[in-house]
Structures are given as C-alpha cells and as structure tokens.
Amino acid sequence: MTDAADLRRRTAELLAAHPPATTDKLDFLRARFDAGLAWVHYPEGLGGLGAPRSLQAVVDADLEAEGAPDNDPRRIGIGLGMAAPTILAYGTEEQKRRFLRPLWTGEEVWCQLFSEPGAGSDLAALGTRAVREGDGDWVVNGQKVWTSSAHVARWAILIARTDPDVPKHRGITYFICDMTDPGVEVRPLRQVTGEAEFNEVFITDVRIPDARRLGDVGDGWKVAQTTLNNERVAIGGMRLPREGGMIGPVARTWRERPELRTHDLHQRLLKLWVEAEAARLTAERLRQQLVAGQPGPEGAGMKLAFARLNQEISGLEVELRGEEGLLYDDWTMRRPELVDFVGRDAGYRYLRSKGNSIEGGTTEVLLNIVAERVLGLPGEPRTDKDVAWKDLAR
Amino acid sequence: MSTQPNRRAEPDLLYSEDEEALRAAVRDLLTDHCDAAGVIARVESDAPHDRELWKLLADGMGLAGLLVPEELGGQGATPREAAVVLEELGRFVAPVPYLTSAVVATEALLAADDGELLADLASGRRIGALAVALNVSAGTAYKVVRFEDGALHGELTGIADAAVADVLLVPADDGGLYAVDASAVTVTPQVSLDLTRPLAKVTLDGAPGRLLGDAEPAVRRALRAGAGLLASEQLGLAEWTLTETVRYLKERKQFNRPVGGFQALKHRLAQLWLEVVNLRAAARNAADQLATGGDDADLAVAVAQAFAAPVAVHAAEEALQLHGGIGMTWEHPVHLYLKRAKADSIAYGTAGAHRAALAELVDLQAP
Ligand SMILES: Cc1cc2nc3c(=O)[nH]c(=O)nc-3n(C[C@H](O)[C@H](O)[C@H](O)COP(=O)(O)OP(=O)(O)OC[C@H]3O[C@@H](n4cnc5c(N)ncnc54)[C@H](O)[C@@H]3O)c2cc1C
C-alpha cells in the first residue's frame, strides 16, 4: 500500500525531474499524471496509485509549496467532477486510457448533455433519440439545453433514449459525444447576467461509435446516477478558509467602507456570517469524514446550504453598496469559459447566484432527495412508473 | 498558526471511538432511567431534579468529574467528552445539574484552582452552582453581592440549579469569588419556563464565604465553557425533536397517506435536518477549540451559540406544530423540549449577544 512517505518521495522525484520554474505547464501536468500523482486514489496507469483518497492533500501541499502549476480544476469542473468518476466506474479499459489523461491535464474540456427543454428535473423523461444502425454505431437526434461550457468543450457526456417502448428510466443509454462532430450545433443562450455561459445544443444525425457507449444499452439511468451523485458531492469536499466563500467580499466591503454601514445591515450581515461559518465547518467536517472513510449524508445538504447563502449574501451586498448597488459592471454579451464570481461586482454575484439553486438539481428536488433518502420519508406519488415512455403525456 | 507544528490547522470535528463509546454508555443509562413520562411527573413535584439519575451519572459513571484532573479524583477528560455527554442529556432533557455543576461551576473552580472543592464536585458528593444569573454571557456585567465585615449580603436571582446545589460560588463587590455553603443561605425556587433546569433566588444575609480567588477570570471562563458546550445540549435536543417528528410523520395518516409524504412537510423536515447538520459542525468546533485551548475558542463559542439557539428553538417549534393537537398536550414530551430550547436560547447569552461579541472578534464593527 502506498503511504504518505512514499507519496512525498514520488512527489519530490517528480519535482526534481520537472522543475516547475523551467518546465512547460502542460508537460508538467502530463508528467504528474504519469507519475500517478494526479488523483492518487485512481488506479495505477490512470493518473493514480490506488492510494487512499485522503493522501491527495499531502501531494497537493508539497506541489503547491514548490509553485507547481495546477490543472485549473474550476475550468474543467464537469470533466473532473462528473465525467471522470463515471468513466472510471463504467468505462472500458480503452475508454479510460483514451479519455482520463487529457481530461485531467485540461487539454480536453468536457460538458454535460443531460437537460432538455422538456426534461429538466424529470431528467429521465428525455427525448433525444439514439438509434442503432446496422454496423452497430448509433445515430443521435435531439436537442439539449442549458449546457454549460458546450462552446469550449471537446467531449460531452450524453444520455439519450434507445428504447421508447419501456418505462422512461429503463430505455436510456449513456454515451460519450464528440463535440467537434459536424452534426453538433452549439448556440449561446444569454443569461440574466448578460453573458452566455451556457448553451442550447442541437444534435442532428450525429454518429456515435458503439465503442463510445458507457455502460450497457438501456442502463444509462444507472450510469447517470453516478454522474449526478458526484455532481452533488463535488461541492461538499471543498476546503474553504474562513470567509473563503461569498461572505468574503461583503465582509471586506463592510470593513473598508464604514460610510455604508447601517444597523439593519449589520444584524443581517452578522447572521449570515455565522451561517456561512457553520456551513464552512460542515463542509470541513464532511471532508474529515471522507478522509476517515466514513462518508456521511451531509454532502446532499451542502449544495442546498451554499445556494441559499450565496443568494442571501450577494443580495445583502447589493443593498450595502447603496447608490453603487444601482449600477452594474458590464452587460456585454460574453461567452466566458467559467463562472468568475469574485472577478465581477456585487450585482453580478447577485444575479449569477440565482442559478445556484437551479443548476445541478433544483433546491426543491434536492430537498425531496434529502427527505426520502436521508430521513426515509415516503416518496412522491408516481403515475409514470409502469408506462412506456412513448405513451407518456407530453 | 500553521507555522507552529503542534497546533492543528483545522479543528477535529469528528467523534473519536472513545467518545462514541462514552455516548453509547450515557445513552443506555438514560434510556433505562430517564423516560419522558418520568421527567414530566417529576417537574410537577416539589423536587424537579432527578437525584437518583444524578447519582448514577456522577457516582456510577464518574461523569461529574470529567473535566477535573485525575489527581483531584476526576477523569482528566476534555470539553470534547463533556460535549458528548451534553448531547445525550439534551436528547433526554435530563433534569440533572450536569451543565451547571460539572461544567460551569467546575470551570470556575479550575480557574480559581481550588482542589478541595473540585474533588468534591468531581466525586458527585456535592453539587456546585455559579451564582450568576443564567442569562448572562461571558464578558458582560453580572450582579455581585456585598462583602462586609467578613460576610456576604445580598440577593441574586435567576440562579440555575441552585435548588440542588450544596455549594454556591458567589461573586462579591470586592472582586472576589466566594464558596458559600447552601445551608448558610436561603434558596427560594422561582417559577421557571424550563422546569427541567429550574431557577432560584439566593438570599445571603451575612453568610460566611471562603475566598476562592478573583471572580472576573473565573466567571468569564465558566460562562464561556457553559455557552460553548450548551451548543452540544442544543444539538442533542434538536436531534431528538427531528428524529421523533420524522418517526411520527411516517406513521400518522391523514387523507389516506402518511402525512410525512406531503411535500410541504418533507421540505420543512429536510431543511431542519440541514440546520441540525450545520449545528453539529458548529458545536463540535466549539468543543474542540475549548479542548485544545486554541486561539479561536472565543470565536468558535460565539459562532456556536449564535447558530445553535435559533436552530434548537426552530426544531422544537416545528416538532410541536407537526405533531398537531397531540403536540400541544402536557402528556406528550415535546413541550419539555420546547421549554428547554427556548430557555437555552437565553442561557449564557442570547444569539444576539454572541453576534455582538463576534462583531468585535472578526472586526465587523457596528455603524
Ligand atoms: C447555470 C445553469 C447551468 C446548467 N448547466 C447544465 C449543464 O451543463 N448540463 C445540463 O445538462 N444541464 C444544465 N443545467 C440545467 C439544470 O440541471 C436544470 O435547469 C435543472 O435540473 C432544472 O430543470 P428545469 O430547468 O427543466 O426546471 P423544471 O424541472 O421545469 O422545474 C421548474 C420548477 O419546478 C420545480 N420542480 C420540478 N420538479 C419538482 C418536484 N418533483 N417537486 C417540487 N418541485 C419541483 C423546480 O424546482 C423548479 O422550481 C444548468 C442550469 C443552470 C441554471
């Protein structure tokens, strides 16, 4: 078993062979992946060493101390947080070898083609069709929507209906879609913030080789659960310093601008500061549980907590700014590669954080999940369970 | 801070195996000896405290001396373990003077460095109470009595668990903290909102006292520990109300369905769960910081108390509402939890008082 000392030795070797100061960023990241120090809990040959997940922190700390470049995890969040664990769990050897390395180094960005105009919270109702041709390849037609990063993505995880004659959860298959295929058309969707961070994606006669199917035909819903569960816990394991989240900028504004202070805002700020600190501690506790190998259900709640806090805190900050709060930094329609909460002003944070309770499962749907899976309360009444997808009212 | 190798960068927010074992033992004992019907019957009597249970906890398990060093007959444990005990006591709204004697009075004596009394309290032979009103928070003013011609004179109200105390730790106007035998004062029970932690008026009419040391640092330390660990009691209390409400709503049917299947209620309970999860992290943080004596202890206590009180009250209020008519009855125990939660929200400082303390600590000054 690989232990911390072994990892530190390997890290030192990597740094010696590829001094960060003189090594090209991409070369360094590739070397790091090949040394098994990318995600140490992944298998050997796939960027890891089969070590305990908790030991990643040891590697990261040593690399950071030496000024090693990182792989810009925010920019490749969907690949790291969702595509990778799904490929690891369900991919063939060939798929793992082909996709994981450029995914981790950031050479290839991923997006998630799940939601459709008619299937959001009820994702299993999706209508994008994949039909098998004689040669075994699949031909896909349909429309996806709200796809973050589709405009910069090289690959997509995609779910499509392969059997309309069975109930909706059963007729779905999971694919890896090539975003450079000419049948894939990405159109920006402008958001409340003015920018277009997500897109509509039209899929017309896109051929997907059977070798790019993930999991068995008809098993797509099960595979998608891996993706969605990882999506929801991705936020939980974060390590935030105190005032590391949205509360940071507003606390700084408060300290630097005494002329803006009012008693009402003071009370609300302190209350939110306390709640943000409690949420931060909960995330830290969750992380410690993961490290100790006893993951708790807390992860399910963290996204809910941060969504609400981000919205309340950013709303408060707009008010705190008074006259400035009436202004906005820039309405130019841009197509950013990632969300930049701190690089923009309070008005942007206020508007963008409205998406936090919608993306990755709405707050309402997540509350249902907590109530049912954590508290064991009865499920919602279901009328679609035994009905073939094609017979459902739409 | 991270440059000091022996200081942990982050608090340990988990429970150790020993702490879990302690929890299991306390819970077993309480399950056998502290049922809700018994607590309700007791609070209606003249003797609301459960002395039998206290004997089992103190003598049997040595819990009264958890925070007392081993050489004084205690267990030499830390606030982390005391917090686990308080979670369980909160879960049962146990009418015992644990928080007041084994935590608050004990911490005052630890500050005053009084071995003899500490040993007495640790053994459970005597019960101590700090004679400061329960609503006072660390760092704010408290009432003192007059020290004149070698004796103490005055009246103090809102003293929690004074009714069972054998010794009172009384701050006087000369700046000293005095140990006063309960037999030398008049203790008059006050009608309390929370009958499981009753308050009393203490009248000193020339009572003799033994000087323990300076009152200010001892009182401050005691109240800070009380506030910090109270969060764990509030956690246990909130957990019980949530668990019990979930259980009831799975069973209770209306409109031909378990009412727990209605989404409006599911969402309320999920929200409550989330609050409790956050409370656990905040309470553990306070206990851990008090245990390690970290630089962040004041902040951790302020955060825990500012967060805990509204959560515990919310949990108890939701429990009552969601139990419907039965929740409003004397016979159902939810009222014990509501009264404790509401009283706890004032004890050792309100959430607002702790927020004000926090504003200073993290430099978020008032206008
Ligand atoms: C910023 C952003 C980025 C996104 N990025 C992506 C992406 O990259 N890839 C992708 O596939 N998708 C993405 N999405 C889509 C997102 O996952 C969906 O918007 C979301 O799942 C909700 O679906 P919907 O929009 O169809 O709303 P609907 O499901 O139509 O919901 C409408 C309202 O009804 C409520 N509701 C629905 N069902 C229930 C229920 N059972 N109980 C109670 N209330 C209910 C919802 O909470 C909501 O308030 C993104 C969304 C946003 C906002």
Short mmCIF file of N, CA and C in Angstrom, two decimals, chain A residues 40-41 51-57 229-239 280-300 302, chain B residues 11-15:
data_model
loop_
_atom_site.label_atom_id
_atom_site.label_comp_id
_atom_site.label_asym_id
_atom_site.label_seq_id
_atom_site.Cartn_x
_atom_site.Cartn_y
_atom_site.Cartn_z
N VAL A 40 -4.50 10.45 -6.61
CA VAL A 40 -3.77 9.27 -6.12
C VAL A 40 -4.67 8.06 -5.87
N HIS A 41 -5.97 8.31 -5.70
CA HIS A 41 -6.87 7.18 -5.41
C HIS A 41 -7.28 6.45 -6.69
N ALA A 51 -3.97 4.71 -4.01
CA ALA A 51 -3.72 5.10 -2.62
C ALA A 51 -5.02 5.63 -2.00
N PRO A 52 -5.06 5.76 -0.66
CA PRO A 52 -6.26 6.36 -0.06
C PRO A 52 -6.45 7.79 -0.57
N ARG A 53 -7.69 8.12 -0.80
CA ARG A 53 -8.03 9.44 -1.34
C ARG A 53 -7.50 10.57 -0.47
N SER A 54 -7.48 10.30 0.83
CA SER A 54 -7.08 11.34 1.78
C SER A 54 -5.65 11.82 1.54
N LEU A 55 -4.81 10.96 0.93
CA LEU A 55 -3.41 11.31 0.79
C LEU A 55 -3.16 12.32 -0.33
N GLN A 56 -4.19 12.59 -1.12
CA GLN A 56 -4.03 13.59 -2.18
C GLN A 56 -3.57 14.92 -1.58
N ALA A 57 -4.10 15.23 -0.42
CA ALA A 57 -3.78 16.51 0.22
C ALA A 57 -2.28 16.64 0.47
N ASN A 229 -24.67 11.89 -8.64
CA ASN A 229 -24.23 11.84 -7.24
C ASN A 229 -22.90 12.55 -7.08
N ASN A 230 -22.02 12.37 -8.06
CA ASN A 230 -20.74 13.04 -7.98
C ASN A 230 -20.89 14.54 -8.14
N GLU A 231 -21.83 14.94 -8.97
CA GLU A 231 -22.09 16.36 -9.16
C GLU A 231 -22.47 17.00 -7.83
N ARG A 232 -23.30 16.30 -7.09
CA ARG A 232 -23.82 16.92 -5.87
C ARG A 232 -22.84 16.89 -4.72
N VAL A 233 -21.93 15.92 -4.72
CA VAL A 233 -20.97 15.94 -3.61
C VAL A 233 -19.73 16.75 -3.95
N ALA A 234 -19.57 17.08 -5.26
CA ALA A 234 -18.35 17.78 -5.65
C ALA A 234 -18.12 19.01 -4.79
N ILE A 235 -19.21 19.71 -4.48
CA ILE A 235 -19.07 20.94 -3.70
C ILE A 235 -18.75 20.65 -2.23
N GLY A 236 -19.22 19.49 -1.74
CA GLY A 236 -19.11 19.21 -0.30
C GLY A 236 -17.70 19.07 0.22
N GLY A 237 -16.82 18.43 -0.56
CA GLY A 237 -15.49 18.13 -0.04
C GLY A 237 -14.51 19.28 -0.09
N MET A 238 -14.98 20.44 -0.53
CA MET A 238 -14.09 21.58 -0.67
C MET A 238 -13.53 22.01 0.68
N ARG A 239 -12.30 22.50 0.65
CA ARG A 239 -11.73 23.04 1.88
C ARG A 239 -11.68 24.55 1.73
N ARG A 280 -19.29 26.33 6.38
CA ARG A 280 -17.89 26.02 6.10
C ARG A 280 -17.40 24.89 7.02
N LEU A 281 -17.77 24.97 8.28
CA LEU A 281 -17.37 23.92 9.21
C LEU A 281 -18.02 22.59 8.84
N THR A 282 -19.25 22.65 8.35
CA THR A 282 -19.92 21.41 7.94
C THR A 282 -19.21 20.79 6.76
N ALA A 283 -18.79 21.62 5.81
CA ALA A 283 -18.03 21.11 4.67
C ALA A 283 -16.71 20.51 5.14
N GLU A 284 -16.09 21.16 6.09
CA GLU A 284 -14.83 20.65 6.63
C GLU A 284 -15.06 19.32 7.35
N ARG A 285 -16.16 19.25 8.08
CA ARG A 285 -16.48 18.00 8.78
C ARG A 285 -16.73 16.87 7.78
N LEU A 286 -17.42 17.21 6.72
CA LEU A 286 -17.68 16.23 5.67
C LEU A 286 -16.37 15.73 5.07
N ARG A 287 -15.45 16.66 4.85
CA ARG A 287 -14.16 16.30 4.30
C ARG A 287 -13.43 15.35 5.27
N GLN A 288 -13.48 15.68 6.54
CA GLN A 288 -12.82 14.82 7.52
C GLN A 288 -13.46 13.44 7.57
N GLN A 289 -14.77 13.39 7.36
CA GLN A 289 -15.45 12.10 7.33
C GLN A 289 -14.98 11.28 6.13
N LEU A 290 -14.86 11.94 4.98
CA LEU A 290 -14.41 11.25 3.78
C LEU A 290 -13.00 10.69 4.00
N VAL A 291 -12.14 11.53 4.58
CA VAL A 291 -10.77 11.12 4.83
C VAL A 291 -10.75 9.92 5.77
N ALA A 292 -11.63 9.92 6.75
CA ALA A 292 -11.67 8.83 7.72
C ALA A 292 -12.41 7.62 7.17
N GLY A 293 -12.84 7.73 5.91
CA GLY A 293 -13.53 6.59 5.30
C GLY A 293 -14.92 6.37 5.82
N GLN A 294 -15.56 7.42 6.32
CA GLN A 294 -16.94 7.27 6.81
C GLN A 294 -17.81 8.39 6.24
N PRO A 295 -18.01 8.37 4.91
CA PRO A 295 -18.77 9.47 4.31
C PRO A 295 -20.18 9.54 4.90
N GLY A 296 -20.61 10.73 5.24
CA GLY A 296 -21.95 10.90 5.80
C GLY A 296 -22.88 11.45 4.74
N PRO A 297 -24.15 11.53 5.05
CA PRO A 297 -25.10 12.06 4.07
C PRO A 297 -25.06 13.58 3.97
N GLU A 298 -24.19 14.21 4.74
CA GLU A 298 -24.15 15.67 4.78
C GLU A 298 -23.95 16.28 3.40
N GLY A 299 -23.24 15.56 2.51
CA GLY A 299 -22.95 16.10 1.19
C GLY A 299 -24.21 16.55 0.48
N ALA A 300 -25.25 15.76 0.65
CA ALA A 300 -26.51 16.08 -0.02
C ALA A 300 -27.01 17.47 0.38
N MET A 302 -25.05 20.09 1.44
CA MET A 302 -24.15 21.23 1.30
C MET A 302 -24.50 22.12 0.12
N PRO B 11 -9.77 22.31 13.20
CA PRO B 11 -10.25 21.57 14.36
C PRO B 11 -10.67 20.15 13.96
N ASP B 12 -10.60 19.24 14.90
CA ASP B 12 -11.08 17.88 14.66
C ASP B 12 -12.58 17.87 14.93
N LEU B 13 -13.35 17.71 13.89
CA LEU B 13 -14.80 17.85 14.01
C LEU B 13 -15.52 16.51 14.13
N LEU B 14 -14.77 15.44 14.16
CA LEU B 14 -15.39 14.11 14.23
C LEU B 14 -15.48 13.65 15.69
N TYR B 15 -16.10 12.51 15.89
CA TYR B 15 -16.13 11.89 17.21
C TYR B 15 -15.11 10.76 17.22
#
